[in-house]
Coordinates of C-alpha atoms and ligand atoms in Angstrom, one line a residue:
M1 CA -0.1 0.2 0.1
T2 CA 1.3 3.5 -0.9
R3 CA -1.1 5.7 1.3
A4 CA -3.9 5.5 3.6
I5 CA -7.4 7.3 2.8
L6 CA -9.2 7.9 6.1
L7 CA -12.7 8.0 5.0
T8 CA -15.7 9.1 7.3
G9 CA -19.2 7.8 6.8
G10 CA -18.0 5.1 4.1
A11 CA -21.0 3.1 5.1
G12 CA -23.3 5.5 3.9
F13 CA -24.7 6.2 0.3
I14 CA -21.9 8.2 -1.1
G15 CA -19.3 6.7 1.0
S16 CA -20.0 2.9 -0.1
N17 CA -19.8 4.2 -3.5
F18 CA -16.3 6.0 -3.1
V19 CA -15.0 2.7 -1.2
H20 CA -15.9 1.0 -4.5
M21 CA -14.3 3.6 -6.7
L22 CA -10.9 3.5 -4.6
A23 CA -11.0 -0.4 -4.7
E24 CA -11.3 -0.3 -8.6
Q25 CA -9.4 2.7 -9.3
R26 CA -6.6 3.2 -6.5
P27 CA -6.0 -0.5 -5.4
D28 CA -2.6 0.4 -4.0
W29 CA -4.4 2.8 -1.4
L30 CA -5.6 1.4 2.1
C31 CA -8.9 2.8 2.7
V32 CA -9.7 3.1 6.5
N33 CA -13.5 3.6 7.0
L34 CA -14.7 5.3 10.2
D35 CA -18.4 5.1 10.3
A36 CA -20.7 5.0 13.7
L37 CA -23.5 3.0 11.7
T38 CA -26.4 5.5 12.4
Y39 CA -29.6 4.5 10.6
A40 CA -28.2 5.8 7.6
G41 CA -25.0 3.4 7.8
N42 CA -25.5 -0.1 6.2
M43 CA -22.6 -2.5 6.1
Q44 CA -24.4 -4.6 3.3
N45 CA -23.5 -1.7 1.1
L46 CA -19.8 -2.9 1.7
A47 CA -20.2 -6.5 1.3
M48 CA -18.2 -6.5 -2.0
V49 CA -15.2 -5.3 -0.3
E50 CA -15.4 -7.8 2.7
G51 CA -12.3 -9.5 3.6
S52 CA -10.1 -7.1 1.3
T53 CA -6.6 -6.3 2.9
Q54 CA -7.4 -2.8 1.1
H55 CA -10.4 -1.8 3.1
R56 CA -10.4 -1.7 6.9
F57 CA -13.8 -0.7 8.6
I58 CA -13.7 1.1 12.1
H59 CA -16.9 1.2 14.0
G60 CA -16.6 4.4 15.5
D61 CA -17.8 8.1 16.1
I62 CA -16.1 11.1 14.7
C63 CA -17.5 13.1 17.5
K64 CA -15.0 10.8 19.9
T65 CA -11.3 11.7 19.7
E66 CA -10.5 8.3 20.9
D67 CA -12.4 6.7 17.9
V68 CA -10.7 9.3 15.6
E69 CA -7.0 8.4 16.9
R70 CA -8.1 4.5 16.3
A71 CA -9.0 5.0 12.6
L72 CA -5.8 7.4 12.4
D73 CA -3.6 4.4 14.0
A74 CA -5.2 1.9 11.6
C75 CA -3.2 3.7 9.1
G76 CA -0.1 2.5 10.2
D77 CA 3.0 4.5 8.9
L78 CA 1.5 5.2 5.5
P79 CA 0.9 9.0 4.8
I80 CA -2.7 9.8 5.6
S81 CA -5.3 11.9 3.7
V82 CA -8.7 12.6 5.1
V83 CA -12.2 12.4 2.9
H84 CA -14.9 13.4 5.5
M85 CA -18.4 12.4 4.7
A86 CA -19.9 11.3 7.7
A87 CA -22.8 13.5 8.5
E88 CA -26.7 13.9 9.6
S89 CA -27.7 14.3 6.0
H90 CA -31.6 14.5 5.5
V91 CA -33.5 17.8 5.5
D92 CA -36.7 16.5 6.8
R93 CA -34.8 14.6 10.1
S94 CA -33.3 17.9 10.5
I95 CA -36.8 19.6 10.8
I96 CA -37.8 17.1 13.3
S97 CA -34.7 17.6 15.4
G98 CA -31.7 19.8 14.7
L99 CA -29.4 18.4 17.5
P100 CA -28.0 15.3 16.1
F101 CA -27.0 17.6 13.0
V102 CA -25.1 20.0 15.3
Q103 CA -23.3 17.3 17.1
T104 CA -22.0 15.3 13.9
N105 CA -22.0 18.0 11.5
V106 CA -20.5 20.7 13.5
L107 CA -18.9 19.2 16.7
G108 CA -17.9 16.0 15.0
T109 CA -16.2 17.7 12.3
Q110 CA -14.2 19.9 14.6
V111 CA -13.3 16.9 16.6
L112 CA -11.9 15.3 13.3
L113 CA -10.1 18.3 12.4
D114 CA -8.1 18.6 15.8
A115 CA -7.6 15.0 16.1
C116 CA -5.9 15.0 12.3
R117 CA -4.1 18.4 12.8
A118 CA -2.4 16.7 16.0
R119 CA -1.3 13.8 13.9
G120 CA -0.2 15.6 10.8
I121 CA -2.0 14.5 7.7
E122 CA -1.6 15.4 3.9
R123 CA -4.9 16.5 3.0
F124 CA -8.1 17.0 4.3
V125 CA -11.1 16.8 1.9
H126 CA -14.2 18.1 3.4
V127 CA -17.3 16.8 1.3
S128 CA -20.2 19.6 1.7
T129 CA -23.4 20.4 -0.1
D130 CA -24.5 23.2 -2.4
E131 CA -27.4 23.7 -0.1
V132 CA -25.3 25.7 1.9
Y133 CA -25.9 28.7 -0.4
G134 CA -29.5 28.7 0.3
S135 CA -32.2 28.8 -2.4
L136 CA -32.2 30.5 -5.9
G137 CA -34.9 32.2 -8.2
S138 CA -35.5 30.8 -11.7
E139 CA -32.2 32.5 -13.1
G140 CA -28.7 32.1 -11.9
F141 CA -26.4 29.6 -10.4
F142 CA -24.3 29.0 -7.2
T143 CA -20.5 30.0 -7.7
E144 CA -18.1 29.3 -5.2
D145 CA -18.5 33.0 -4.1
T146 CA -22.1 32.8 -3.4
T147 CA -22.6 34.0 -0.2
L148 CA -23.6 31.2 2.3
A149 CA -27.4 31.5 3.2
P150 CA -28.3 28.0 4.6
N151 CA -32.2 27.7 5.3
S152 CA -32.6 24.3 7.0
P153 CA -30.9 22.9 10.1
Y154 CA -29.2 20.4 8.1
S155 CA -27.7 23.0 5.4
A156 CA -27.0 25.4 8.4
S157 CA -25.0 22.7 10.3
K158 CA -23.0 21.8 6.8
A159 CA -22.5 25.6 6.6
A160 CA -21.1 26.0 10.2
S161 CA -18.8 22.7 9.4
D162 CA -17.5 24.6 6.3
M163 CA -16.8 27.6 8.2
L164 CA -14.9 25.4 10.7
V165 CA -12.8 24.0 7.8
R166 CA -12.1 27.4 6.5
A167 CA -11.0 28.4 9.9
A168 CA -8.5 25.5 10.2
F169 CA -6.6 26.5 7.0
H170 CA -6.5 30.1 7.9
T171 CA -5.5 29.8 11.5
H172 CA -3.4 26.8 11.5
G173 CA -2.4 26.2 7.6
F174 CA -4.2 22.8 8.0
P175 CA -4.4 21.5 4.4
V176 CA -7.9 21.4 3.7
L177 CA -10.3 21.5 0.5
T178 CA -14.0 21.9 0.6
T179 CA -16.6 20.2 -2.1
R180 CA -20.1 21.4 -2.6
C181 CA -22.2 19.0 -4.7
S182 CA -25.6 19.2 -5.9
N183 CA -28.2 16.3 -5.2
N184 CA -26.8 12.8 -5.9
Y185 CA -28.8 9.7 -7.2
G186 CA -27.4 6.1 -7.6
P187 CA -26.9 2.7 -5.9
W188 CA -27.2 2.3 -2.1
Q189 CA -29.0 5.5 -1.4
F190 CA -31.2 5.3 1.6
P191 CA -34.9 5.2 0.8
E192 CA -35.7 8.3 2.4
K193 CA -34.2 10.5 0.0
L194 CA -36.6 11.4 -3.3
V195 CA -35.2 8.7 -6.0
P196 CA -34.8 6.0 -3.9
L197 CA -38.1 6.6 -2.2
M198 CA -40.2 7.0 -5.0
L199 CA -38.6 3.9 -6.8
A200 CA -39.4 1.6 -3.5
N201 CA -42.9 3.1 -3.3
A202 CA -43.7 2.6 -7.0
R203 CA -42.6 -1.2 -6.8
E204 CA -45.1 -1.8 -3.9
D205 CA -48.0 0.3 -5.8
K206 CA -47.6 2.7 -2.6
P207 CA -48.5 6.7 -3.0
L208 CA -45.5 8.6 -3.9
P209 CA -45.6 11.8 -1.7
V210 CA -44.6 15.0 -3.7
Y211 CA -44.2 18.2 -1.5
G212 CA -46.1 21.2 -2.2
D213 CA -46.5 21.9 -5.9
G214 CA -43.6 19.6 -7.1
M215 CA -42.0 22.3 -8.9
Q216 CA -38.9 22.6 -6.6
V217 CA -35.8 22.4 -9.0
R218 CA -32.6 20.1 -8.2
D219 CA -29.6 19.7 -10.2
W220 CA -29.0 15.9 -10.1
L221 CA -25.8 14.1 -10.3
Y222 CA -25.0 10.4 -10.5
V223 CA -23.2 9.4 -7.5
E224 CA -20.1 7.9 -9.3
D225 CA -19.5 11.4 -11.0
H226 CA -19.3 13.0 -7.5
C227 CA -17.1 10.3 -6.1
E228 CA -14.6 10.9 -9.2
A229 CA -15.0 14.9 -8.7
I230 CA -14.0 14.0 -5.0
L231 CA -10.9 11.9 -5.9
A232 CA -9.8 14.9 -8.4
V233 CA -9.9 17.3 -5.7
L234 CA -8.2 15.4 -3.5
E235 CA -5.4 14.5 -5.9
R236 CA -5.1 17.6 -7.8
G237 CA -7.0 20.3 -6.0
E238 CA -5.3 23.5 -4.5
L239 CA -5.2 23.7 -0.7
G240 CA -7.8 26.0 0.9
E241 CA -10.1 26.3 -2.5
V242 CA -13.8 25.5 -2.6
Y243 CA -15.0 23.3 -5.5
N244 CA -18.5 23.1 -6.7
I245 CA -19.9 20.1 -8.2
G246 CA -22.7 19.5 -10.5
G247 CA -24.1 18.3 -13.8
H248 CA -26.3 21.2 -15.3
N249 CA -28.7 18.8 -14.8
E250 CA -31.8 20.5 -13.5
Y251 CA -35.3 19.0 -13.1
P252 CA -38.4 19.8 -11.0
N253 CA -39.2 16.8 -8.6
I254 CA -42.4 16.2 -10.2
E255 CA -40.5 15.4 -13.5
I256 CA -38.4 13.1 -11.6
V257 CA -41.2 11.2 -10.1
K258 CA -43.1 10.9 -13.6
T259 CA -40.2 9.9 -15.3
I260 CA -39.6 7.1 -12.6
L261 CA -43.3 5.9 -12.9
A262 CA -43.1 5.8 -16.6
A263 CA -39.9 3.8 -16.6
M264 CA -41.2 1.6 -14.2
G265 CA -44.7 1.0 -16.1
K266 CA -46.4 2.4 -13.0
P267 CA -49.6 4.9 -13.3
E268 CA -49.3 8.6 -12.3
S269 CA -52.4 7.8 -10.1
L270 CA -49.7 6.9 -7.3
I271 CA -48.7 10.6 -7.0
T272 CA -49.8 11.9 -4.1
Y273 CA -49.5 15.9 -3.4
V274 CA -48.9 16.3 0.4
T275 CA -48.0 19.3 2.6
D276 CA -44.8 21.2 1.5
R277 CA -41.7 20.9 3.9
P278 CA -41.3 23.9 5.9
G279 CA -38.9 26.4 4.5
H280 CA -38.6 24.3 1.3
D281 CA -35.7 25.6 -1.1
R282 CA -37.2 26.2 -4.3
R283 CA -34.2 25.9 -6.5
Y284 CA -30.7 24.6 -6.5
A285 CA -28.3 25.0 -9.3
I286 CA -24.5 24.6 -9.7
D287 CA -22.1 26.5 -11.6
A288 CA -19.2 23.9 -12.0
S289 CA -16.9 25.9 -14.5
K290 CA -14.0 26.0 -11.8
I291 CA -13.4 22.1 -11.1
D292 CA -13.8 21.8 -15.1
A293 CA -11.3 24.6 -15.7
T294 CA -8.7 23.9 -13.1
L295 CA -9.1 20.1 -12.6
G296 CA -10.7 18.9 -15.9
W297 CA -13.4 17.2 -14.2
R298 CA -16.9 17.1 -15.9
P299 CA -19.5 14.3 -15.4
R300 CA -19.3 11.3 -17.3
W301 CA -23.0 9.9 -17.2
T302 CA -25.7 11.6 -18.7
F303 CA -29.1 11.8 -17.0
E304 CA -30.7 9.6 -19.8
Q305 CA -28.2 7.0 -19.1
A306 CA -27.9 7.2 -15.2
L307 CA -31.3 7.3 -14.1
P308 CA -32.3 4.2 -16.0
A309 CA -29.2 2.3 -14.8
T310 CA -30.2 3.5 -11.2
I311 CA -33.8 2.1 -11.7
E312 CA -32.3 -1.1 -12.9
W313 CA -30.1 -1.4 -9.9
Y314 CA -32.9 -0.7 -7.4
A315 CA -35.1 -3.5 -9.3
S316 CA -31.9 -6.0 -9.0
Q317 CA -31.9 -5.1 -5.1
V318 CA -35.1 -6.3 -3.9
E319 CA -33.8 -8.0 -0.7
W320 CA -31.2 -5.0 0.1
L321 CA -34.0 -2.6 0.0
Q322 CA -36.6 -4.9 1.8
G323 CA -33.8 -5.1 4.6
L324 CA -34.0 -1.2 4.7
R325 CA -37.6 -1.1 5.0
T326 CA -37.9 -3.6 7.6
G327 CA -35.0 -2.6 9.5
A328 CA -33.1 -6.2 9.1
Y329 CA -30.0 -4.2 7.9
R330 CA -29.1 -3.3 11.2
D331 CA -28.4 -6.8 12.3
Y332 CA -26.1 -7.4 9.4
Y333 CA -22.9 -6.0 11.1
A334 CA -23.4 -8.0 14.6
Q335 CA -24.1 -11.2 12.4
Q336 CA -21.0 -11.0 10.3
Y337 CA -18.4 -9.3 12.5
G338 CA -19.8 -10.4 16.0
S339 CA -19.4 -7.6 18.7
D340 CA -16.0 -6.4 17.5
S341 CA -15.8 -2.9 16.4
E342 CA -13.5 -3.5 13.5
G343 CA -13.8 -5.4 10.3
Ligands
LIG1 P1 -25.5 9.2 4.1 O1 -26.6 9.9 5.3 O2 -26.1 8.2 3.5 O3 -24.3 8.4 5.3 C1 -23.8 9.1 5.9 C2 -23.1 8.2 6.8 O4 -22.5 8.8 8.0 C3 -23.5 6.9 7.3 O5 -23.1 5.8 7.1 C4 -23.7 7.3 8.9 O6 -23.5 6.1 9.7 C5 -22.2 7.9 9.1 N1 -22.5 8.9 10.4 C6 -23.3 9.7 10.4 N2 -22.9 10.4 12.1 C7 -21.7 9.9 12.1 C8 -20.9 10.1 13.2 N3 -20.9 10.7 14.1 N4 -19.6 9.4 13.2 C9 -19.3 8.6 12.3 N5 -19.9 8.3 11.0 C10 -21.4 8.6 11.1 O7 -25.2 10.5 3.6 P2 -24.7 10.5 2.3 O8 -25.9 10.9 1.3 O9 -23.8 9.4 1.7 O10 -23.8 11.9 2.3 C11 -22.4 11.8 2.4 C12 -22.0 13.4 2.4 O11 -22.2 14.2 1.5 C13 -22.5 14.2 3.7 O12 -21.6 14.9 4.3 C14 -23.8 15.2 2.9 O13 -23.6 16.1 3.4 C15 -22.7 15.3 1.5 N6 -23.6 15.6 0.6 C16 -24.7 14.6 0.1 C17 -25.3 14.8 -1.1 C18 -26.7 14.1 -1.5 O14 -27.4 14.1 -2.6 N7 -26.8 12.7 -0.9 C19 -25.3 15.9 -1.9 C20 -24.1 16.6 -1.5 C21 -23.3 16.7 -0.4
LIG2 P1 -34.1 14.8 -0.9 O1 -33.9 13.7 -1.5 O2 -34.9 15.1 0.4 O3 -32.9 16.1 -1.0 P2 -32.7 17.6 -0.6 O4 -34.0 18.0 0.4 O5 -31.5 17.4 0.2 O6 -32.6 18.4 -2.1 O7 -35.3 15.9 -1.6 C1 -35.2 16.3 -3.0 C2 -36.3 17.0 -3.3 O8 -37.6 16.0 -3.4 C3 -36.8 18.1 -2.3 O9 -37.2 19.4 -3.1 C4 -37.8 17.4 -1.6 C5 -38.6 16.6 -2.5 N1 -39.4 15.4 -1.9 C6 -40.6 15.4 -2.0 O10 -41.2 16.0 -2.7 N2 -41.2 14.0 -1.6 C7 -40.5 13.3 -0.9 O11 -40.9 12.2 -0.2 C8 -39.1 13.7 -0.6 C9 -38.3 12.6 0.4 C10 -38.4 14.8 -1.1

């Protein structure tokens, strides 16, 4: 192994896709995966790397210095870079209770920064979101210079973590890079987010809840493209910089839902308009020209390719989806790994 990546949140949606990408594209890098296995963490997402010497799982919490130190120790003598994805990530949950978001996204990020700074690491990529910029009208795009104006407890906690990362760079010269990406879709996404929820409900002929008028716009990016952008920033990004990541792929929610129903041969009568999300951001859209011009990254997948691929993937993963619906996925770690905290 030539270097170690300490990945936080690697049992979640984007994290598990990142683990698979590293296994394929950087097989000589050790991936140490620190994850608390909250409801959003699922070891089944990582079944493909079970037993691999290239992947090491550490069951731990980024809010606890001793857990972060355990993960850093697992990197051995290799040069270490950090990719920080662990977070509470769902806006609707943050509306019910903001506290876990402040705990992990704000406090956890500072604990991680401090422990990594004490250890002396090479690079720290902070994976953030376009939601920190707030909401757009029908015109314009978020650039890296757009003022942060978060509107939900989720996006406010992410914006706070962005500020802590920025401060670590300016105060301590800590080698950080920040990415802000638009909405992702693809394999292993927890079925509380729009795309997998609609796929799961449509499969079972259950109502598809569309918030408000369904005309809120998101800029959709296939998760593999996001992972490749993070890798580009990790390897070639300029320290202290922020990189927006997006696909110029805007659709109103209702159009996504109708496209899914049509692709699955299900009737639009399953669509159920429900009370709007409080403080619902109307439109997100990313200007990703900086990462294109400076690092040569642009999405490889078109929406026309990737949405059907995603629909097919979920159709082939009935057992995985069922486990998430019933909660059985939470037993998988204990069954596979016993009560040990590493695997
Ligand atoms: P996710 O909710 O699917 O996964 C989060 C992971 O973090 C889970 O495995 C969970 O167990 C772990 N985790 C939570 N709290 C932890 C803690 N205290 N210590 C250690 N691990 C903990 O999230 P995701 O959709 O994969 O998002 C990953 C990151 O990307 C987040 O930081 C999110 O803000 C950001 N992001 C997500 C999207 C998106 O569309 N999903 C878009 C842009 C940015
Ligand atoms: P979501 O996947 O939760 O991502 P985010 O809120 O971070 O953008 O939601 C995407 C969009 O879909 C958002 O505008 C809210 C909407 N939405 C629904 O209309 N119904 C739903 O059941 C969900 C989960 C989301």
